[in-house]
Coordinates of C-alpha atoms and ligand atoms in Angstrom, one line a residue:
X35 CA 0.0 0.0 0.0
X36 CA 1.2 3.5 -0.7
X37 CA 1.3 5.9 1.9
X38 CA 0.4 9.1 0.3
X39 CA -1.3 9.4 -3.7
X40 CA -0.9 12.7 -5.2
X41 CA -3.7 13.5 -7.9
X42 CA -2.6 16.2 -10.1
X43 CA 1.8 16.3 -11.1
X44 CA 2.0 20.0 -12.4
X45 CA 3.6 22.9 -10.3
X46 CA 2.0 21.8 -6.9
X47 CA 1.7 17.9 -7.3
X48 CA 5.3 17.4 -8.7
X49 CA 7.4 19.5 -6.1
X50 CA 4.6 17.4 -3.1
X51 CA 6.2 14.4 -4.6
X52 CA 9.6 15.4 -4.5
X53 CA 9.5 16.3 -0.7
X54 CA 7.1 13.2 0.3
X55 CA 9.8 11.3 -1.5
X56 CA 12.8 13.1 -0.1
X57 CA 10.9 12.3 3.4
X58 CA 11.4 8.2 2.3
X59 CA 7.8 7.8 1.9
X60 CA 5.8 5.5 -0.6
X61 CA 4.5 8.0 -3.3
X62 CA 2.2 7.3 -6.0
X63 CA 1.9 10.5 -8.3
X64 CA -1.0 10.7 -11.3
X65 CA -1.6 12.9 -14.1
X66 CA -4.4 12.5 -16.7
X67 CA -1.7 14.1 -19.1
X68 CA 2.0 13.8 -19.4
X69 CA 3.3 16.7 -17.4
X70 CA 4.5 19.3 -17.9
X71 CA 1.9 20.0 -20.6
X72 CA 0.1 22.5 -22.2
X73 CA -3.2 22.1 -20.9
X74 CA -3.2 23.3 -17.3
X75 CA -2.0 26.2 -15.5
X76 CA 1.8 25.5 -15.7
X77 CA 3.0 26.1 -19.4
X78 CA 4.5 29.1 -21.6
X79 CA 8.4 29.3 -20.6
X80 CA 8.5 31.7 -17.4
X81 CA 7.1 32.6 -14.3
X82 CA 8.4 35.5 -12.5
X83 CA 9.2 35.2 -8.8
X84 CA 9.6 37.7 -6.5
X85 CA 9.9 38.5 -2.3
X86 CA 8.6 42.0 -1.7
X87 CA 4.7 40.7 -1.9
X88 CA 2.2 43.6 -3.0
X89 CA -1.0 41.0 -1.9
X90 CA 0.0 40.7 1.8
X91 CA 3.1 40.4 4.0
X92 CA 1.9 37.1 5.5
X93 CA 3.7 35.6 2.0
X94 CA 6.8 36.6 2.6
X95 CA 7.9 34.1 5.1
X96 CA 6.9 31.5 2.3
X97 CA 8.7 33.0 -0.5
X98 CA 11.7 32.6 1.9
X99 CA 11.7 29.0 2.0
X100 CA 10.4 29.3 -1.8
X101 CA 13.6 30.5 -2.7
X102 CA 15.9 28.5 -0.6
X103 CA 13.9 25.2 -1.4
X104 CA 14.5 26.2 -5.5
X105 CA 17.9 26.8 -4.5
X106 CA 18.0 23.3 -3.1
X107 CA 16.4 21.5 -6.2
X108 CA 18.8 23.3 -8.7
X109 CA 21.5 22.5 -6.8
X110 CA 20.3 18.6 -6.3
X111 CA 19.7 18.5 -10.2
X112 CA 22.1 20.6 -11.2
X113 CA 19.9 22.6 -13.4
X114 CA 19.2 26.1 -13.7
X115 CA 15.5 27.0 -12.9
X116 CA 16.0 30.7 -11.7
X117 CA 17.2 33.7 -13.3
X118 CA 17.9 36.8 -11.2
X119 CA 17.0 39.4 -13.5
X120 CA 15.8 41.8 -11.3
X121 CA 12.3 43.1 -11.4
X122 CA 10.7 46.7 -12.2
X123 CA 7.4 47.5 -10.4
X124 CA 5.8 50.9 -11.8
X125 CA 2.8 52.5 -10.8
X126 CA 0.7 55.1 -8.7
X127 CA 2.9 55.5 -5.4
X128 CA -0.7 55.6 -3.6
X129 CA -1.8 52.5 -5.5
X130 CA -2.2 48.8 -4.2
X131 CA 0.9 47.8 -5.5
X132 CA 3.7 50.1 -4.4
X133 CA 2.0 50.7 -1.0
X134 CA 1.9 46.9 -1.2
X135 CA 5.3 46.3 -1.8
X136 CA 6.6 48.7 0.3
X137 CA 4.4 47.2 3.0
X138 CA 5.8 43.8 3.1
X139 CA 9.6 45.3 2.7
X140 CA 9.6 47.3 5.7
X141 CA 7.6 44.7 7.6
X142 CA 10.0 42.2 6.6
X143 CA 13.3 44.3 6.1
X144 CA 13.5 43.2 2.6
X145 CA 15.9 45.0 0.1
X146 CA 14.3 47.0 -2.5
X147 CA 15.1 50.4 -4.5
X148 CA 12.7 53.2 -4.6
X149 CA 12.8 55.6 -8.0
X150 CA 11.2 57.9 -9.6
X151 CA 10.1 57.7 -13.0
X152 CA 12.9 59.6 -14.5
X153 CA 15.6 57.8 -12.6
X154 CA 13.3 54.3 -14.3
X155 CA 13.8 56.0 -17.3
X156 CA 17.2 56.5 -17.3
X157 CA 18.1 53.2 -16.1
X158 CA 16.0 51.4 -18.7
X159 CA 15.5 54.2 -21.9
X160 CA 12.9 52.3 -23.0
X161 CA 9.9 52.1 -20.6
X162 CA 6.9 55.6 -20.3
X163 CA 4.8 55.8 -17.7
X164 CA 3.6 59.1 -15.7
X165 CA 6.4 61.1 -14.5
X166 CA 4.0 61.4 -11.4
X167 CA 4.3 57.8 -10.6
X168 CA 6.9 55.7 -8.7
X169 CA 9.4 52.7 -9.7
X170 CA 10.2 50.4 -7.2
X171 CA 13.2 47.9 -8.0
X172 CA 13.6 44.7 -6.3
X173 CA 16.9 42.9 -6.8
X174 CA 16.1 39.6 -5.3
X175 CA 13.2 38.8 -8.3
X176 CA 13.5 37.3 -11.3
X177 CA 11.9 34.2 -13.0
X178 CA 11.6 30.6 -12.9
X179 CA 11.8 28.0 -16.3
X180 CA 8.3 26.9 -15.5
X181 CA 8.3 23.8 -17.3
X182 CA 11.6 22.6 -16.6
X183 CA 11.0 23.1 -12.8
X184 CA 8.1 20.3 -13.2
X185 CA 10.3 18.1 -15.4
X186 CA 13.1 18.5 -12.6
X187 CA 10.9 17.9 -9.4
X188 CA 9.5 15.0 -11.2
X189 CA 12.7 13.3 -12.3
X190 CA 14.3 13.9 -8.7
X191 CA 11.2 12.1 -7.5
X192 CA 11.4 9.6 -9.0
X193 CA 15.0 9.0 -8.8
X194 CA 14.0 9.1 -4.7
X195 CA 11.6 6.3 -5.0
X196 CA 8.0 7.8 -5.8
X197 CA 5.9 6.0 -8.6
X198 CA 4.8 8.4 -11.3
X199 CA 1.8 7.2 -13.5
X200 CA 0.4 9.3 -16.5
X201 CA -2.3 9.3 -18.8
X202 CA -3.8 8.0 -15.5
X203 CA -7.2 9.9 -14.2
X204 CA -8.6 10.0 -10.9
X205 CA -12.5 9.5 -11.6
X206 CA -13.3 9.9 -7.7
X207 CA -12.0 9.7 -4.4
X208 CA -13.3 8.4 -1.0
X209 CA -12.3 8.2 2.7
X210 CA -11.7 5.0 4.6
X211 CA -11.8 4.4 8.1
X212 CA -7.9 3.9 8.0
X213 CA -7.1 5.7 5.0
X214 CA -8.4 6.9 1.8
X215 CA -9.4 5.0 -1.9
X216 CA -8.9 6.3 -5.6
X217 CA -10.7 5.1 -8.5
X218 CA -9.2 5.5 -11.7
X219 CA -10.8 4.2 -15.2
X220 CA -9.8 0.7 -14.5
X221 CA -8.9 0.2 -11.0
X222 CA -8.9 1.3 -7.4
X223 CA -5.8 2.5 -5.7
X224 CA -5.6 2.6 -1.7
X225 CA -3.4 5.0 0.4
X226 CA -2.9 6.3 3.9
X227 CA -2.9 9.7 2.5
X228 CA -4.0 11.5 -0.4
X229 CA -2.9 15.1 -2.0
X230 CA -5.2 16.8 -4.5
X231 CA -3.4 19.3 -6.3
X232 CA -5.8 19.4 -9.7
X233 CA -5.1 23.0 -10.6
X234 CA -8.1 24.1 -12.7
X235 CA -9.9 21.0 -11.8
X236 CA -9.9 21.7 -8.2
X237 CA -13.9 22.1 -8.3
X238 CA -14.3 19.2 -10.0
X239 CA -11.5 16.9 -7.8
X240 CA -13.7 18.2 -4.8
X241 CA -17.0 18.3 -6.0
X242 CA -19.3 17.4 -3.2
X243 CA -17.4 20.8 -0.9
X244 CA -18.8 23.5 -4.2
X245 CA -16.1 25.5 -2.6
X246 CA -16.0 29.3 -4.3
X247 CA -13.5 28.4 -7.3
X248 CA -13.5 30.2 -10.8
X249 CA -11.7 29.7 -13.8
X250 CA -10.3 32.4 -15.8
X251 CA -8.8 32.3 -19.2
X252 CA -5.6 34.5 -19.8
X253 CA -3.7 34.5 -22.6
X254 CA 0.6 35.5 -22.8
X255 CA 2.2 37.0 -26.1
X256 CA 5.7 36.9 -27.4
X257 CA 6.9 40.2 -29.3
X258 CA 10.5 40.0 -31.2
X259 CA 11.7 43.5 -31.1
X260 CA 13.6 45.6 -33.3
X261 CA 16.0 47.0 -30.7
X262 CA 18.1 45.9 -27.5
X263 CA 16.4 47.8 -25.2
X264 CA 14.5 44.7 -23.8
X265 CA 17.3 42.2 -24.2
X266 CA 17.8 40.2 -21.0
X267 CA 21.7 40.3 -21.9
X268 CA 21.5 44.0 -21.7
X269 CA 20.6 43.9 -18.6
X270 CA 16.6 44.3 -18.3
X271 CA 14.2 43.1 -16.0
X272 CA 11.1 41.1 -15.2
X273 CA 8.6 44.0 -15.1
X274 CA 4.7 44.6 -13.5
X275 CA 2.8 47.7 -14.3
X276 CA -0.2 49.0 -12.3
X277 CA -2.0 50.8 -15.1
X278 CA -5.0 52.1 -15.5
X279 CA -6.2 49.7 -17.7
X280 CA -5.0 47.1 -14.9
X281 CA -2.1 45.3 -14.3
X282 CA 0.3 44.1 -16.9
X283 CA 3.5 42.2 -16.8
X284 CA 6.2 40.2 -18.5
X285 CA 9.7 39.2 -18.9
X286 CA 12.9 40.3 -20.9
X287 CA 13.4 39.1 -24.6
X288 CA 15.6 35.8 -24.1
X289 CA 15.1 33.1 -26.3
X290 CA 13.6 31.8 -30.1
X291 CA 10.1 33.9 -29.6
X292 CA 11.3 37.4 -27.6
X293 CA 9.7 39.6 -24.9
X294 CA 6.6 37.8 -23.4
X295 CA 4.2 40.2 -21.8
X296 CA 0.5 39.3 -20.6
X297 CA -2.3 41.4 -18.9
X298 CA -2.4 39.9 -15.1
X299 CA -6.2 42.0 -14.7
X300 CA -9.0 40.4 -16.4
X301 CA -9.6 36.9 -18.2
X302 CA -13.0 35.3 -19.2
X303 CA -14.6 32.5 -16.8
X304 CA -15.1 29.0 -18.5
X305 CA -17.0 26.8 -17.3
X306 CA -15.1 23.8 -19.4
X307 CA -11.7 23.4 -18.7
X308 CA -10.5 21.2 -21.1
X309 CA -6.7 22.7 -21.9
X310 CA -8.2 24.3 -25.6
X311 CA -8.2 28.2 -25.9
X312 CA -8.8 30.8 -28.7
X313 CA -7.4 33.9 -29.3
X314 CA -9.1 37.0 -27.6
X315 CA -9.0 40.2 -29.6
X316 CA -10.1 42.5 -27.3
X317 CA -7.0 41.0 -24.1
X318 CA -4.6 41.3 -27.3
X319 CA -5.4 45.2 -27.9
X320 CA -5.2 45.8 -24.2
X321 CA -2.1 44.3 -24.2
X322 CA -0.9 46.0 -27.5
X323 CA -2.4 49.3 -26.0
X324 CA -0.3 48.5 -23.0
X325 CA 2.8 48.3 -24.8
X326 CA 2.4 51.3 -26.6
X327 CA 2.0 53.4 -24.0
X328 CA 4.5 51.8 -21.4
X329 CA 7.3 49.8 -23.7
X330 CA 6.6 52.1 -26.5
X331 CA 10.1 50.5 -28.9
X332 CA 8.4 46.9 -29.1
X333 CA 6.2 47.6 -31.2
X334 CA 7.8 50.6 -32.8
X335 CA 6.6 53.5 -34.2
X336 CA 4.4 51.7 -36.7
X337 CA 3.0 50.1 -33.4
X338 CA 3.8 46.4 -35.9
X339 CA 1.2 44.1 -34.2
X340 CA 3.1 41.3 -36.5
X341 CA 5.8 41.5 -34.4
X342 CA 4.2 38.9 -32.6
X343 CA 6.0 35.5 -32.4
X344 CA 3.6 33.2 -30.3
X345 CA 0.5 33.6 -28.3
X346 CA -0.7 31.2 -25.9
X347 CA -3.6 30.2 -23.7
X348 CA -3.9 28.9 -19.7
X349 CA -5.9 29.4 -16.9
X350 CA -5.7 31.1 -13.3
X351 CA -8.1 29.2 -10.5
X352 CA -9.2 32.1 -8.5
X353 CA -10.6 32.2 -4.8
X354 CA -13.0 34.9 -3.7
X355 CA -10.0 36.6 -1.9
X356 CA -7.4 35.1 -4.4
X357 CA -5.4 33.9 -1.7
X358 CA -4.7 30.1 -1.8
X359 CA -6.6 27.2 -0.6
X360 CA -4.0 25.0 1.6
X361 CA -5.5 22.9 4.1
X362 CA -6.7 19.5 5.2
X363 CA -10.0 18.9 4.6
X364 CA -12.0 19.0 7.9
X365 CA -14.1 15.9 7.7
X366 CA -11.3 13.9 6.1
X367 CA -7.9 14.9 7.5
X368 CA -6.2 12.2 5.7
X369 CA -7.0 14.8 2.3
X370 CA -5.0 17.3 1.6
X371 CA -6.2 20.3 -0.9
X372 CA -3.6 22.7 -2.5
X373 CA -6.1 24.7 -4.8
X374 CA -7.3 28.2 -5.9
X375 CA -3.7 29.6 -6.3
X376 CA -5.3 32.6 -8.2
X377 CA -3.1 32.8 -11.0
X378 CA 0.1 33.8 -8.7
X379 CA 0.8 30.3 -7.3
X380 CA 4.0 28.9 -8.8
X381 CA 7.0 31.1 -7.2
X382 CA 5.3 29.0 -3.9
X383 CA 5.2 25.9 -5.9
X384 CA 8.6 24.8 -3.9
X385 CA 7.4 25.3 -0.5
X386 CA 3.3 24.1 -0.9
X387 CA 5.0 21.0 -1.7
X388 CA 7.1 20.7 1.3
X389 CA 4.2 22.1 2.9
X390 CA 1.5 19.4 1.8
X391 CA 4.1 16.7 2.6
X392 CA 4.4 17.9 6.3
X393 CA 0.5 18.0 6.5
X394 CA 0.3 14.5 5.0
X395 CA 2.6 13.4 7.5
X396 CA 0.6 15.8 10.2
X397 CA 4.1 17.0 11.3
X398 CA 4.5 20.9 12.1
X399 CA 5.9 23.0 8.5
X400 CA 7.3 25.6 10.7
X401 CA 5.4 27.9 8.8
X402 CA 2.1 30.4 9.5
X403 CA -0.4 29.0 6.4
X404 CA -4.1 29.9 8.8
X405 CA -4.8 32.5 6.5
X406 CA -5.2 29.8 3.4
X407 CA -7.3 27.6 5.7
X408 CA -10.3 26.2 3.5
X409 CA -12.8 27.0 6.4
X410 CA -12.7 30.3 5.3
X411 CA -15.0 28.8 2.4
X412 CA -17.5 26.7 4.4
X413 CA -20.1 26.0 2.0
X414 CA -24.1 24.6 1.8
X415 CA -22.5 21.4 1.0
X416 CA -19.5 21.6 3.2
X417 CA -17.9 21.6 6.6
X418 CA -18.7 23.6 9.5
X419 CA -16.3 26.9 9.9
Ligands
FAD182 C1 -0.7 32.9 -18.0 C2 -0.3 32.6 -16.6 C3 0.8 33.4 -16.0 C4 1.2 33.2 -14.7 N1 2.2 33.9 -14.2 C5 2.6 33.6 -12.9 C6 3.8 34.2 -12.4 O1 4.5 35.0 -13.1 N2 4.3 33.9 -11.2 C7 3.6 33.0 -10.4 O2 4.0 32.7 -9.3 N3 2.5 32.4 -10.9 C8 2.0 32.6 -12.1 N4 0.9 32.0 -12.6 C9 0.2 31.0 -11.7 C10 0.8 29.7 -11.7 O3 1.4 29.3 -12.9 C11 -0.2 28.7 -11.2 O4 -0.7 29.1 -10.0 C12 0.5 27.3 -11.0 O5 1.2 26.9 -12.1 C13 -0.6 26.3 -10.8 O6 -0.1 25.0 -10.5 P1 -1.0 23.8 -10.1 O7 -0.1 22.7 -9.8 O8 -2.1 24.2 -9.2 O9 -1.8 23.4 -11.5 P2 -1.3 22.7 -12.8 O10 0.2 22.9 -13.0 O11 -2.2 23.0 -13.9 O12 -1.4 21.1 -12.4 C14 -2.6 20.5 -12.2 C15 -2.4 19.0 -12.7 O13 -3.5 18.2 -12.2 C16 -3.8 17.3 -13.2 N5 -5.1 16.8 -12.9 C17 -6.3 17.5 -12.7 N6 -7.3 16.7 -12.5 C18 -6.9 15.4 -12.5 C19 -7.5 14.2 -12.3 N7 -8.8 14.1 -12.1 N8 -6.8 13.1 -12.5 C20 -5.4 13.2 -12.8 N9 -4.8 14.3 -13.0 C21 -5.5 15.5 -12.8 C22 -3.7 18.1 -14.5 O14 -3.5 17.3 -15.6 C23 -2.4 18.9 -14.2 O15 -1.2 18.3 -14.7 C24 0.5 32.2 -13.9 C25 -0.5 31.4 -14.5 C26 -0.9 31.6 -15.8 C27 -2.0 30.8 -16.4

């Protein structure tokens, strides 16, 4: 019998592998696709990671071990996963995100370099913005090769032990007195524990609780430009924008396709999450209209919309408060839910791993993770708070 099953091997399931493994545990990992794939949430080259958190201080302490546990894996594998370019955070210095930022720096002495928009601008020629608003420049950011990260916590988990079955789907899941049961198309598994980490098919890998989740489509572009102004080798950053068309955000040209740049604000709900996407006009002019305004030489004075190289779609799984869902469940403690990581989930992908294997094991993380408890979303169907 295994001890723990972990449903779901992208950013969440394959790092809880890796540290249930690494813990000498029996694992047995399934994915109803080969990850990493292009179906899910955890796709499209890069993932920026960063320390000085905007949405609440109470992440910081996790980005912490985040960042030491990637350090860990790249140095266990040795691969390169993260990239320290720096990242550039431009807005309104009244808005959410600077007074966010600065927030969680001074709360937890965290290095960061405040600028205005002409010191920005003369540090990296080619970004605009209003001369009114305020840069803020955190060294310790970058981003993280998201598929590779997968491919490297799964390979590292299974050179530890852990069984790794794909093309495999859980069809349900029930608790035993002693333990818990998953039924696949043509068998039943048992375990002593059992990890759901489904991504976008949280709601439906939890279907009786109808907790509060929403899919969003989002869409990322990839713009060759005609200049070196963006060129990661010339030194420039990950970057986020609070706009006011929303926030946008994206990462230096590196690479066959160039800069990648997506709109972090928006997205349409589906109610089908089958991995297939179209092309959204309307999210492609907003970005387009973004980079005109704010990296006005990617598109270049003709503002060339054929510069673009590749487009690509994936989906965010967003709470009501967009903080995460990572908890056991309450009437079966032997279930643990990672979920709902609201489309900013995979810089912590190294540390809810390490977290769901110490609350598999119901041994102490060492970490503060209350505020993501799941009885924050009791529901009709569900627990009591
Ligand atoms: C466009 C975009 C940009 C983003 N940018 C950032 C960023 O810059 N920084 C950041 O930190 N985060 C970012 N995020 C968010 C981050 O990528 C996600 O939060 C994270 O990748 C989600 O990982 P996951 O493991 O929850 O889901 P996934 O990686 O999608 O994994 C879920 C897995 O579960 C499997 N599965 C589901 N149901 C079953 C079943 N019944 N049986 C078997 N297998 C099943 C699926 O096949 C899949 O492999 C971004 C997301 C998107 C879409």
């Amino acid at each position: 019998m295994f001890d723990v099953i972990v449903v779901g091997l992208g950013g969440v399931g394959s790092a809880t592998c890796y540290a249930l493994a690494k813990k000498g545990l029996k694992v047995l990992g399934i994915d109803q696709h080969q990850p990493p794939h292009g179906f899910g949430s955890s796709h499209g080259d890069t993932r920026i990671i960063r320390k000085s958190y905007f949405e609440h201080p109470s992440y910081v302490p996790l980005l912490k071990s985040a960042y030491s546990l990637w350090q860990e894996i790249e140095s266990r594998s040795q691969t390169q996963l993260y990239y320290p370019t720096g990242l550039l955070e431009i807005g309104p210095g009244d808005g959410d995100v600077i007074q966010g930022i600065l927030r969680s720096a001074a709360e937890h002495h965290l290095p960061i370099d405040k600028w205005s928009m002409q010191k920005a601008q003369e540090r990296y020629p080619g970004i605009g913005g209003d001369p009114n608003w305020q840069a803020v420049f955190e060294r310790d950011a970058g981003y993280l090769l998201v598929e590779k990260c997968i491919a490297t916590y799964l390979s590292q988990a299974e050179q530890l032990g852990a069984t790794l079955r794909y093309h495999q789907k859980m069809i349900s899941w029930a608790g035993e007195s002693h333990g818990v049961q998953v039924r696949l198309q043509h068998e039943t598994i048992h375990a002593k524990k059992l990890v759901l980490c489904a991504g976008p098919w949280a709601q439906q890998s939890l279907a009786k609780y109808d907790l509060p989740l929403k899919v969003l489509r989002k869409h990322m572009y990839w713009y060759q430009c005609d200049t070196q102004d963006y060129l990661q080798s010339h030194g420039f950053p990950c970057f986020f924008f609070d706009t006011p068309d929303g926030y946008f955000y994206g990462f230096p040209e590196h690479g066959t396709y160039g800069l990648k740049v997506a709109r972090h604000s928006g997205g349409t709900p589906v109610e089908q999450v089958d991995g297939t996407h179209n092309r959204d006009q309307e999210d492609q002019q907003l970005v387009e209209k973004f980079l005109s305004q704010y990296l006005p030489n990617v598109l270049g004075p003709q503002a060339n919309p054929s510069a673009l190289t590749r487009w690509s779609g994936c989906y965010y799984t967003m709470t009501p408060d967009e903080n995460f869902i990572v908890d056991r469940l309450p009437d079966y403690p032997q279930v643990v839910v990672i979920a709902g990581l609201s489309g900013h989930g995979f810089k912590f992908t190294s540390v809810l791993g390490e977290i769901a294997s110490h609350l598999a094991m119901e041994t102490d993380c060492g970490l503060d993770i209350d505020f993501l408890g799941i009885n924050r979303y009791s529901t009709s169907k569900g627990f009591a708070p």
